[in-house]
């Protein structure tokens, strides 16, 4: 199978590291459970432009270099690489490419292609468009908007359960609590 996998909150604990950076910068502490939306400005009660500026500052900080993998993500992805084509599709901006690919090389056993959709800055193609272009028939995601866009185009989506995606439902979306459940669902889909 061709499997697309999101990077942040599916493979990498981006939000945990970003929250630590934001706390050090502002004194305000947010936990993952506080993020009812993945639009950071809605949580931080600022503007979209301020959130982008803060996130760019985070990228240039040592906090970004300390992003850890999501529990069981690396073993799970590495187990899928041998029998599937894996493509990481991230909404991270391509200006973060060097640090992002350095992170991937540190944790993934084999070289994995990373595609930057630019969704965070609302530029470039959407993740759904990229999945269609590359013939990806299964996408693993945490963002409800991206999951629905893919599902509406007939792509099966495994959606990691998060506070910011609770209202998302679609016949092509399978909700999971983590990588153990995701692997079970992938195995069901892969059976002829």
Coordinates of N, CA, C and O in Angstrom, one line a residue:
X1 N 0.8 -1.2 0.0 CA 0.0 0.0 0.0 C 0.9 1.2 0.0 O 2.0 1.2 0.5
X2 N 0.3 2.3 -0.5 CA 0.9 3.6 -0.4 C 0.3 4.3 0.8 O -0.9 4.5 0.8
X3 N 1.1 4.5 1.9 CA 0.5 5.1 3.1 C 1.1 6.5 3.3 O 2.3 6.6 3.4
X4 N 0.3 7.5 3.5 CA 0.7 8.8 3.9 C 0.6 8.9 5.4 O -0.4 8.4 6.0
X5 N 1.6 9.5 6.0 CA 1.6 9.7 7.4 C 1.9 11.1 7.8 O 2.9 11.7 7.3
X6 N 1.1 11.7 8.6 CA 1.3 13.1 9.1 C 2.5 13.0 10.0 O 2.8 12.0 10.6
X7 N 3.1 14.2 10.2 CA 4.3 14.2 11.1 C 3.9 14.6 12.5 O 4.1 13.9 13.4
X8 N 3.4 15.8 12.7 CA 3.1 16.3 14.0 C 1.9 15.8 14.6 O 0.8 15.7 14.0
X9 N 2.0 15.3 15.8 CA 1.0 14.6 16.7 C 0.7 13.2 16.3 O -0.1 12.6 16.9
X10 N 1.3 12.7 15.2 CA 1.1 11.4 14.7 C 2.5 10.7 14.8 O 2.6 9.5 15.3
X11 N 3.5 11.4 14.4 CA 4.9 10.8 14.4 C 5.7 11.5 15.5 O 6.5 10.9 16.2
X12 N 5.6 12.9 15.6 CA 6.4 13.7 16.4 C 5.5 14.5 17.4 O 4.4 15.0 17.1
X13 N 6.0 14.6 18.7 CA 5.2 15.3 19.7 C 5.5 16.8 19.6 O 6.0 17.4 20.6
X14 N 5.1 17.4 18.5 CA 5.4 18.8 18.2 C 4.7 19.7 19.3 O 5.4 20.6 19.8
X15 N 3.5 19.4 19.6 CA 2.7 20.3 20.5 C 3.3 20.3 21.9 O 3.3 21.3 22.6
X16 N 3.8 19.2 22.4 CA 4.4 19.1 23.7 C 5.6 20.1 23.8 O 5.7 20.9 24.7
X17 N 6.5 20.0 22.8 CA 7.7 20.8 22.8 C 7.3 22.3 22.6 O 7.9 23.2 23.2
X18 N 6.3 22.6 21.7 CA 5.9 23.9 21.5 C 5.3 24.5 22.7 O 5.6 25.7 23.1
X19 N 4.5 23.8 23.5 CA 3.9 24.2 24.7 C 5.0 24.6 25.8 O 4.8 25.6 26.5
X20 N 6.1 23.8 25.8 CA 7.2 24.1 26.7 C 7.8 25.4 26.3 O 8.1 26.3 27.2
X21 N 8.0 25.6 25.1 CA 8.6 26.9 24.5 C 7.7 28.0 24.9 O 8.2 29.1 25.4
X22 N 6.4 27.9 24.6 CA 5.4 29.0 24.9 C 5.4 29.3 26.4 O 5.3 30.5 26.7
X23 N 5.5 28.3 27.2 CA 5.5 28.5 28.6 C 6.7 29.3 29.1 O 6.6 30.3 29.8
X24 N 7.9 28.9 28.5 CA 9.1 29.7 28.9 C 9.0 31.1 28.4 O 9.6 32.0 29.0
X25 N 8.4 31.3 27.3 CA 8.3 32.7 26.6 C 7.3 33.5 27.3 O 7.5 34.7 27.5
X26 N 6.1 33.0 27.6 CA 5.0 33.8 28.1 C 4.6 33.6 29.5 O 3.9 34.4 30.1
X27 N 5.1 32.5 30.1 CA 4.7 32.2 31.5 C 3.4 31.5 31.6 O 2.9 31.0 32.6
X28 N 2.7 31.3 30.4 CA 1.4 30.6 30.4 C 1.6 29.2 30.0 O 2.2 28.8 29.0
X29 N 1.0 28.3 30.8 CA 1.2 26.8 30.6 C -0.1 26.2 30.0 O -1.1 26.4 30.6
X30 N 0.1 25.5 28.9 CA -1.0 24.8 28.3 C -0.6 23.3 28.1 O 0.5 23.0 27.8
X31 N -1.6 22.5 28.4 CA -1.4 21.0 28.2 C -2.1 20.6 26.9 O -2.9 21.4 26.4
X32 N -1.7 19.5 26.4 CA -2.3 19.0 25.2 C -3.8 19.0 25.3 O -4.5 19.4 24.3
X33 N -4.4 18.7 26.4 CA -5.8 18.6 26.6 C -6.5 20.0 26.5 O -7.7 20.1 26.2
X34 N -5.7 21.1 26.6 CA -6.3 22.4 26.5 C -6.5 22.8 25.0 O -7.2 23.8 24.8
X35 N -5.9 22.1 24.1 CA -6.0 22.5 22.7 C -7.3 21.9 22.1 O -7.3 20.8 21.4
X36 N -8.4 22.6 22.2 CA -9.6 22.3 21.6 C -9.6 22.5 20.1 O -10.4 22.1 19.3
X37 N -8.6 23.2 19.7 CA -8.3 23.6 18.3 C -6.8 23.5 18.0 O -6.0 23.7 18.9
X38 N -6.5 23.1 16.7 CA -5.0 23.1 16.4 C -4.6 24.5 15.8 O -3.5 24.6 15.3
X39 N -5.5 25.4 15.8 CA -5.2 26.8 15.5 C -4.7 27.4 16.8 O -5.5 27.9 17.6
X40 N -3.4 27.5 16.9 CA -2.8 27.9 18.2 C -3.3 29.2 18.7 O -3.4 29.4 19.9
X41 N -3.6 30.2 17.8 CA -4.0 31.5 18.2 C -5.3 31.5 18.9 O -5.6 32.3 19.7
X42 N -6.2 30.5 18.6 CA -7.4 30.3 19.4 C -7.2 29.9 20.8 O -7.9 30.3 21.7
X43 N -6.1 29.2 21.1 CA -5.8 28.8 22.4 C -5.0 29.9 23.2 O -5.3 30.2 24.3
X44 N -4.1 30.5 22.5 CA -3.3 31.5 23.1 C -4.0 32.9 23.1 O -3.4 33.8 23.7
X45 N -5.1 33.0 22.5 CA -5.9 34.2 22.5 C -5.1 35.3 21.9 O -5.1 36.4 22.4
X46 N -4.6 35.1 20.7 CA -3.9 36.1 20.0 C -4.3 36.0 18.5 O -5.3 35.4 18.2
X47 N -3.5 36.6 17.7 CA -3.8 36.6 16.3 C -3.1 35.5 15.6 O -2.1 34.9 16.1
X48 N -3.6 35.1 14.4 CA -2.9 34.1 13.6 C -1.5 34.5 13.3 O -0.6 33.7 13.4
X49 N -1.3 35.8 13.0 CA 0.1 36.2 12.7 C 1.0 36.1 13.9 O 2.2 35.7 13.7
X50 N 0.5 36.4 15.1 CA 1.3 36.2 16.3 C 1.7 34.7 16.5 O 2.8 34.4 16.9
X51 N 0.7 33.9 16.2 CA 1.0 32.4 16.4 C 2.0 31.9 15.4 O 2.9 31.1 15.8
X52 N 2.0 32.4 14.2 CA 3.0 32.0 13.2 C 4.3 32.6 13.6 O 5.3 31.8 13.6
X53 N 4.4 33.8 14.1 CA 5.7 34.4 14.6 C 6.2 33.5 15.7 O 7.4 33.2 15.7
X54 N 5.4 33.2 16.7 CA 5.9 32.4 17.9 C 6.3 31.0 17.4 O 7.3 30.5 17.9
X55 N 5.6 30.4 16.5 CA 5.9 29.1 16.0 C 7.2 29.1 15.3 O 8.1 28.2 15.4
X56 N 7.5 30.2 14.5 CA 8.7 30.4 13.8 C 9.9 30.5 14.8 O 11.0 30.0 14.6
X57 N 9.6 31.3 15.9 CA 10.7 31.5 16.9 C 11.0 30.1 17.6 O 12.1 29.8 17.9
X58 N 9.9 29.3 17.8 CA 10.1 28.0 18.3 C 11.0 27.1 17.4 O 11.9 26.4 17.9
X59 N 10.7 27.2 16.1 CA 11.6 26.5 15.2 C 13.0 26.8 15.3 O 13.9 26.0 15.2
X60 N 13.3 28.1 15.6 CA 14.7 28.5 15.7 C 15.3 28.3 17.1 O 16.5 28.6 17.3
X61 N 14.5 27.7 18.0 CA 15.0 27.5 19.3 C 15.5 26.1 19.5 O 15.3 25.2 18.7
X62 N 16.1 25.9 20.7 CA 16.6 24.5 21.0 C 15.4 23.6 21.4 O 15.5 22.4 21.3
X63 N 14.3 24.2 21.7 CA 13.1 23.4 22.1 C 12.7 22.5 20.8 O 12.3 21.4 21.0
X64 N 12.8 23.1 19.7 CA 12.4 22.4 18.4 C 13.3 21.2 18.2 O 12.8 20.1 17.8
X65 N 14.6 21.3 18.6 CA 15.5 20.2 18.4 C 15.2 19.0 19.4 O 15.8 18.0 19.3
X66 N 14.4 19.3 20.4 CA 14.1 18.3 21.5 C 12.7 17.7 21.3 O 12.2 17.0 22.2
X67 N 12.1 17.8 20.1 CA 10.8 17.2 19.8 C 11.1 15.6 19.9 O 12.0 15.1 19.2
X68 N 10.2 15.0 20.6 CA 10.3 13.5 20.8 C 9.3 12.8 19.9 O 8.3 13.4 19.5
X69 N 9.5 11.6 19.6 CA 8.5 10.8 18.8 C 7.2 10.5 19.6 O 7.3 10.4 20.9
X70 N 6.1 10.4 19.0 CA 4.9 9.9 19.6 C 5.1 8.5 20.0 O 5.8 7.7 19.3
X71 N 4.5 8.1 21.1 CA 4.7 6.8 21.7 C 4.4 5.7 20.6 O 3.3 5.8 20.0
X72 N 5.3 4.8 20.4 CA 5.2 3.6 19.5 C 5.2 4.0 18.0 O 5.2 3.2 17.1
X73 N 5.4 5.3 17.7 CA 5.4 5.8 16.3 C 6.5 5.2 15.5 O 6.3 4.7 14.4
X74 N 7.7 5.3 16.0 CA 8.9 4.9 15.3 C 8.9 3.4 15.0 O 9.1 3.0 13.9
X75 N 8.7 2.6 16.0 CA 8.6 1.2 15.8 C 7.5 0.8 14.8 O 7.7 0.0 13.9
X76 N 6.4 1.5 14.9 CA 5.3 1.2 14.0 C 5.6 1.6 12.6 O 5.4 0.8 11.6
X77 N 6.1 2.8 12.4 CA 6.4 3.2 11.0 C 7.5 2.4 10.4 O 7.4 1.9 9.3
X78 N 8.5 2.1 11.2 CA 9.6 1.2 10.7 C 9.1 -0.1 10.3 O 9.6 -0.8 9.4
X79 N 8.1 -0.7 11.0 CA 7.6 -2.0 10.7 C 6.8 -1.9 9.4 O 6.6 -2.9 8.7
X80 N 6.2 -0.8 9.1 CA 5.4 -0.6 7.8 C 6.3 -0.4 6.6 O 5.9 -0.7 5.5
X81 N 7.5 0.1 6.8 CA 8.3 0.5 5.7 C 8.7 -0.6 4.7 O 8.8 -0.5 3.5
X82 N 8.9 -1.8 5.3 CA 9.4 -2.9 4.5 C 8.3 -3.4 3.4 O 8.7 -3.8 2.3
X83 N 7.0 -3.3 3.8 CA 6.0 -3.9 2.9 C 5.1 -2.8 2.3 O 4.1 -3.2 1.6
X84 N 5.4 -1.6 2.6 CA 4.5 -0.5 2.1 C 5.4 0.7 1.6 O 6.5 0.8 2.1
X85 N 4.8 1.5 0.8 CA 5.5 2.8 0.5 C 5.0 3.8 1.5 O 3.8 4.1 1.5
X86 N 5.9 4.4 2.2 CA 5.6 5.4 3.2 C 6.0 6.8 2.8 O 7.1 7.0 2.4
X87 N 5.1 7.7 2.8 CA 5.4 9.1 2.5 C 4.9 10.0 3.7 O 3.7 9.9 4.0
X88 N 5.7 10.7 4.3 CA 5.4 11.7 5.3 C 4.8 12.9 4.6 O 5.5 13.5 3.8
X89 N 3.7 13.3 5.0 CA 3.1 14.6 4.5 C 2.8 15.5 5.7 O 2.0 15.2 6.5
X90 N 3.5 16.6 5.7 CA 3.4 17.5 6.8 C 3.0 18.9 6.4 O 3.3 19.4 5.3
X91 N 2.2 19.6 7.3 CA 1.8 20.9 7.0 C 2.9 21.9 7.5 O 2.7 23.1 7.4
X92 N 4.0 21.4 8.0 CA 5.1 22.3 8.4 C 5.6 23.0 7.1 O 5.6 22.5 6.0
X93 N 6.0 24.3 7.3 CA 6.4 25.0 6.1 C 7.8 24.4 5.6 O 8.6 23.9 6.4
X94 N 8.0 24.5 4.3 CA 9.3 24.0 3.8 C 10.5 24.7 4.3 O 11.6 24.1 4.2
X95 N 10.3 25.9 4.8 CA 11.5 26.6 5.4 C 12.1 25.8 6.6 O 13.2 26.1 7.0
X96 N 11.3 24.9 7.1 CA 11.7 24.1 8.3 C 12.3 22.8 7.8 O 12.6 21.9 8.6
X97 N 12.6 22.6 6.5 CA 13.0 21.3 5.9 C 14.2 20.7 6.5 O 14.3 19.5 6.9
X98 N 15.3 21.5 6.7 CA 16.5 21.0 7.2 C 16.4 20.3 8.6 O 16.8 19.2 8.8
X99 N 15.8 21.0 9.5 CA 15.6 20.5 10.9 C 14.6 19.3 10.9 O 14.8 18.3 11.6
X100 N 13.6 19.4 10.0 CA 12.6 18.3 10.0 C 13.2 17.0 9.5 O 13.0 16.0 10.0
X101 N 14.0 17.1 8.4 CA 14.6 15.9 7.8 C 15.7 15.4 8.7 O 15.9 14.2 8.8
X102 N 16.4 16.3 9.4 CA 17.4 15.8 10.4 C 16.7 15.0 11.5 O 17.2 13.9 11.9
X103 N 15.5 15.4 12.0 CA 14.7 14.7 13.0 C 14.4 13.3 12.4 O 14.5 12.3 13.1
X104 N 13.8 13.3 11.2 CA 13.4 12.0 10.6 C 14.6 11.1 10.5 O 14.4 9.9 10.7
X105 N 15.7 11.6 10.0 CA 16.9 10.7 9.9 C 17.4 10.1 11.2 O 17.9 9.0 11.3
X106 N 17.2 10.9 12.3 CA 17.6 10.5 13.6 C 16.7 9.3 14.1 O 17.2 8.4 14.8
X107 N 15.4 9.3 13.7 CA 14.5 8.3 14.3 C 14.0 7.2 13.4 O 13.7 6.1 13.8
X108 N 13.9 7.5 12.1 CA 13.4 6.4 11.2 C 14.6 5.6 10.6 O 15.6 6.2 10.3
X109 N 14.4 4.3 10.6 CA 15.4 3.4 10.1 C 15.8 3.6 8.7 O 17.0 3.5 8.3
X110 N 14.9 3.8 7.8 CA 15.1 4.0 6.4 C 14.8 5.4 6.0 O 13.9 6.0 6.6
X111 N 15.4 5.8 4.9 CA 15.0 7.1 4.4 C 13.6 7.1 3.9 O 13.1 6.2 3.3
X112 N 12.9 8.1 4.4 CA 11.5 8.2 4.1 C 11.2 9.6 3.4 O 11.7 10.6 3.9
X113 N 10.5 9.6 2.4 CA 10.2 10.9 1.7 C 9.3 11.7 2.5 O 8.3 11.3 3.1
X114 N 9.6 13.0 2.6 CA 8.8 14.0 3.3 C 8.4 15.0 2.3 O 9.2 15.6 1.6
X115 N 7.1 15.3 2.3 CA 6.5 16.3 1.5 C 5.9 17.4 2.3 O 5.2 17.1 3.3
X116 N 6.1 18.6 2.0 CA 5.6 19.8 2.7 C 4.4 20.4 2.0 O 4.5 20.9 0.9
X117 N 3.3 20.3 2.6 CA 2.0 20.8 2.0 C 1.9 22.3 2.1 O 1.3 23.0 1.4
X118 N 2.6 22.9 3.2 CA 2.5 24.3 3.4 C 1.1 24.7 4.0 O 0.8 25.9 4.0
X119 N 0.3 23.8 4.4 CA -1.0 24.1 5.0 C -1.0 25.1 6.1 O -1.8 25.9 6.3
X120 N 0.1 25.0 6.9 CA 0.2 25.9 8.1 C 0.2 27.3 7.7 O -0.4 28.2 8.3
X121 N 0.9 27.7 6.6 CA 0.9 29.0 6.1 C -0.1 29.3 5.0 O -0.1 30.3 4.3
X122 N -1.0 28.2 4.7 CA -2.0 28.3 3.7 C -1.4 28.6 2.3 O -1.8 29.5 1.6
X123 N -0.4 27.9 2.0 CA 0.3 28.0 0.7 C 0.5 26.6 0.2 O 0.6 25.7 0.9
X124 N 0.7 26.4 -1.1 CA 0.9 25.1 -1.7 C -0.3 24.3 -1.8 O -1.4 24.8 -1.6
X125 N -0.1 23.0 -2.0 CA -1.2 22.1 -2.2 C -1.7 21.5 -0.8 O -0.9 21.4 0.1
X126 N -2.9 21.1 -0.8 CA -3.4 20.5 0.5 C -2.9 19.1 0.6 O -2.5 18.5 -0.4
X127 N -3.0 18.5 1.8 CA -2.6 17.2 2.0 C -3.4 16.2 1.1 O -2.9 15.3 0.6
X128 N -4.7 16.5 1.0 CA -5.6 15.7 0.2 C -5.2 15.7 -1.3 O -5.1 14.6 -1.9
X129 N -4.9 16.9 -1.8 CA -4.4 17.0 -3.2 C -3.1 16.2 -3.4 O -2.9 15.5 -4.4
X130 N -2.2 16.3 -2.4 CA -0.9 15.5 -2.5 C -1.2 14.0 -2.4 O -0.5 13.3 -3.1
X131 N -2.1 13.6 -1.6 CA -2.4 12.2 -1.5 C -3.0 11.7 -2.9 O -2.6 10.6 -3.4
X132 N -3.9 12.4 -3.5 CA -4.4 12.0 -4.8 C -3.3 12.0 -5.8 O -3.2 11.0 -6.6
X133 N -2.5 13.0 -5.9 CA -1.4 13.0 -6.9 C -0.5 11.8 -6.8 O 0.1 11.3 -7.8
X134 N -0.2 11.4 -5.6 CA 0.8 10.3 -5.3 C 0.1 8.9 -5.2 O 0.8 8.0 -4.9
X135 N -1.2 8.8 -5.4 CA -1.9 7.6 -5.3 C -1.9 7.0 -3.9 O -2.0 5.7 -3.8
X136 N -1.9 7.8 -2.9 CA -2.0 7.3 -1.5 C -3.4 6.9 -1.2 O -4.3 7.7 -1.4
X137 N -3.6 5.7 -0.8 CA -5.0 5.2 -0.5 C -5.3 5.1 1.0 O -6.4 4.8 1.4
X138 N -4.3 5.4 1.8 CA -4.5 5.4 3.3 C -3.7 6.6 3.9 O -2.5 6.7 3.6
X139 N -4.3 7.4 4.7 CA -3.6 8.5 5.3 C -3.8 8.5 6.8 O -4.9 8.3 7.3
X140 N -2.7 8.7 7.5 CA -2.8 8.7 9.0 C -2.6 10.2 9.5 O -1.6 10.8 9.2
X141 N -3.6 10.7 10.2 CA -3.6 12.1 10.5 C -4.3 12.4 11.9 O -4.9 11.5 12.4
X142 N -4.1 13.6 12.4 CA -4.7 14.0 13.6 C -5.6 15.2 13.4 O -6.5 15.5 14.3
X143 N -5.4 15.9 12.4 CA -6.1 17.2 12.1 C -7.4 16.9 11.4 O -7.4 16.3 10.3
X144 N -8.5 17.2 12.0 CA -9.8 16.9 11.5 C -10.1 17.5 10.1 O -10.7 16.8 9.3
X145 N -9.7 18.7 9.9 CA -9.9 19.4 8.6 C -9.2 18.6 7.5 O -9.8 18.3 6.5
X146 N -7.9 18.2 7.7 CA -7.2 17.5 6.7 C -7.8 16.1 6.5 O -7.8 15.5 5.4
X147 N -8.2 15.5 7.6 CA -8.8 14.1 7.5 C -10.1 14.1 6.7 O -10.3 13.3 5.8
X148 N -10.9 15.1 6.9 CA -12.1 15.2 6.2 C -11.9 15.5 4.7 O -12.6 14.9 3.8
X149 N -10.9 16.4 4.4 CA -10.6 16.6 3.0 C -10.2 15.4 2.3 O -10.6 15.1 1.1
X150 N -9.4 14.5 2.9 CA -9.0 13.3 2.3 C -10.1 12.3 2.2 O -10.4 11.7 1.2
X151 N -10.9 12.2 3.3 CA -12.0 11.3 3.3 C -13.1 11.6 2.2 O -13.6 10.7 1.6
X152 N -13.3 12.9 2.0 CA -14.3 13.3 1.0 C -13.8 13.0 -0.4 O -14.6 12.9 -1.3
X153 N -12.5 12.7 -0.6 CA -12.0 12.3 -1.9 C -11.8 10.8 -2.0 O -11.2 10.3 -3.0
X154 N -12.4 10.1 -1.0 CA -12.3 8.6 -1.1 C -11.1 8.0 -0.5 O -10.9 6.8 -0.6
X155 N -10.3 8.7 0.2 CA -9.1 8.2 0.8 C -9.5 7.7 2.2 O -10.1 8.4 3.0
X156 N -9.1 6.5 2.5 CA -9.3 6.0 3.9 C -8.3 6.8 4.8 O -7.2 7.0 4.5
X157 N -8.8 7.2 6.0 CA -8.1 7.9 7.0 C -8.1 7.3 8.3 O -9.2 6.9 8.8
X158 N -7.0 7.1 8.9 CA -6.9 6.7 10.3 C -6.6 8.0 11.1 O -5.6 8.6 10.9
X159 N -7.6 8.3 11.9 CA -7.5 9.6 12.6 C -7.1 9.4 14.1 O -7.8 8.7 14.8
X160 N -6.0 9.9 14.5 CA -5.6 9.8 15.9 C -6.5 10.7 16.7 O -6.6 11.9 16.5
X161 N -7.1 10.1 17.7 CA -8.0 10.8 18.6 C -7.3 11.9 19.4 O -6.3 11.6 20.1
X162 N -7.7 13.1 19.2 CA -7.1 14.3 19.9 C -8.3 15.2 20.3 O -9.3 15.2 19.8
X163 N -8.0 16.1 21.3 CA -9.0 17.1 21.8 C -9.6 18.0 20.6 O -10.7 18.3 20.6
X164 N -8.7 18.3 19.6 CA -9.1 19.2 18.6 C -9.8 18.5 17.4 O -10.2 19.2 16.4
X165 N -10.1 17.2 17.5 CA -10.8 16.6 16.4 C -12.0 15.8 16.8 O -12.5 14.9 16.1
X166 N -12.6 16.1 17.9 CA -13.7 15.3 18.5 C -15.0 15.3 17.7 O -15.8 14.4 17.7
X167 N -15.2 16.4 16.9 CA -16.5 16.4 16.1 C -16.4 15.9 14.7 O -17.3 16.0 13.9
X168 N -15.3 15.2 14.4 CA -15.1 14.7 13.0 C -15.6 13.2 12.9 O -15.3 12.3 13.6
X169 N -16.5 13.1 11.9 CA -17.1 11.8 11.6 C -17.2 11.7 10.0 O -17.5 12.6 9.4
X170 N -16.9 10.5 9.5 CA -17.0 10.2 8.1 C -16.9 8.7 7.9 O -16.1 8.1 8.6
X171 N -17.5 8.2 6.9 CA -17.5 6.8 6.6 C -16.1 6.3 6.3 O -15.7 5.1 6.5
X172 N -15.2 7.2 5.8 CA -13.9 6.8 5.4 C -12.8 7.1 6.5 O -11.6 7.0 6.3
X173 N -13.3 7.5 7.7 CA -12.4 7.8 8.8 C -12.6 6.8 9.9 O -13.7 6.5 10.3
X174 N -11.4 6.2 10.3 CA -11.4 5.3 11.4 C -10.6 6.0 12.5 O -9.4 6.3 12.4
X175 N -11.2 6.1 13.7 CA -10.6 6.8 14.8 C -9.9 5.8 15.7 O -10.4 4.7 16.0
X176 N -8.6 6.2 16.1 CA -7.8 5.3 16.9 C -7.2 6.1 18.1 O -7.1 7.3 18.0
X177 N -6.8 5.4 19.1 CA -6.2 6.0 20.3 C -4.7 6.1 20.3 O -4.1 6.6 21.1
X178 N -4.1 5.4 19.3 CA -2.6 5.4 19.2 C -2.1 4.4 18.2 O -2.9 3.9 17.4
X179 N -0.8 4.2 18.2 CA -0.2 3.4 17.1 C -0.6 1.9 17.2 O -0.7 1.3 16.2
X180 N -0.8 1.4 18.4 CA -1.2 0.0 18.5 C -2.5 -0.3 17.7 O -2.6 -1.2 17.0
X181 N -3.5 0.6 18.0 CA -4.8 0.5 17.3 C -4.6 0.8 15.8 O -5.3 0.2 14.9
X182 N -3.8 1.8 15.5 CA -3.5 2.1 14.1 C -3.0 0.9 13.3 O -3.5 0.6 12.2
X183 N -2.0 0.2 13.8 CA -1.4 -0.9 13.1 C -2.5 -2.0 12.9 O -2.6 -2.6 11.9
X184 N -3.4 -2.3 13.9 CA -4.4 -3.3 13.8 C -5.4 -2.9 12.6 O -5.8 -3.7 11.8
X185 N -5.7 -1.6 12.5 CA -6.6 -1.1 11.4 C -5.9 -1.2 10.1 O -6.5 -1.5 9.1
X186 N -4.6 -0.9 10.0 CA -3.8 -1.0 8.8 C -3.8 -2.4 8.3 O -4.0 -2.7 7.1
X187 N -3.6 -3.3 9.2 CA -3.6 -4.8 8.9 C -5.0 -5.2 8.3 O -5.0 -6.0 7.4
X188 N -6.1 -4.7 8.9 CA -7.4 -5.0 8.4 C -7.6 -4.5 7.0 O -8.1 -5.2 6.1
X189 N -7.1 -3.3 6.7 CA -7.3 -2.7 5.4 C -6.4 -3.4 4.4 O -6.8 -3.5 3.2
X190 N -5.2 -3.8 4.8 CA -4.2 -4.4 3.9 C -4.7 -5.8 3.4 O -4.2 -6.3 2.4
X191 N -5.5 -6.5 4.2 CA -6.0 -7.8 3.8 C -6.8 -7.8 2.5 O -7.7 -7.0 2.4
X192 N -6.5 -8.7 1.6 CA -7.2 -8.6 0.3 C -8.6 -9.1 0.4 O -9.0 -9.8 1.3

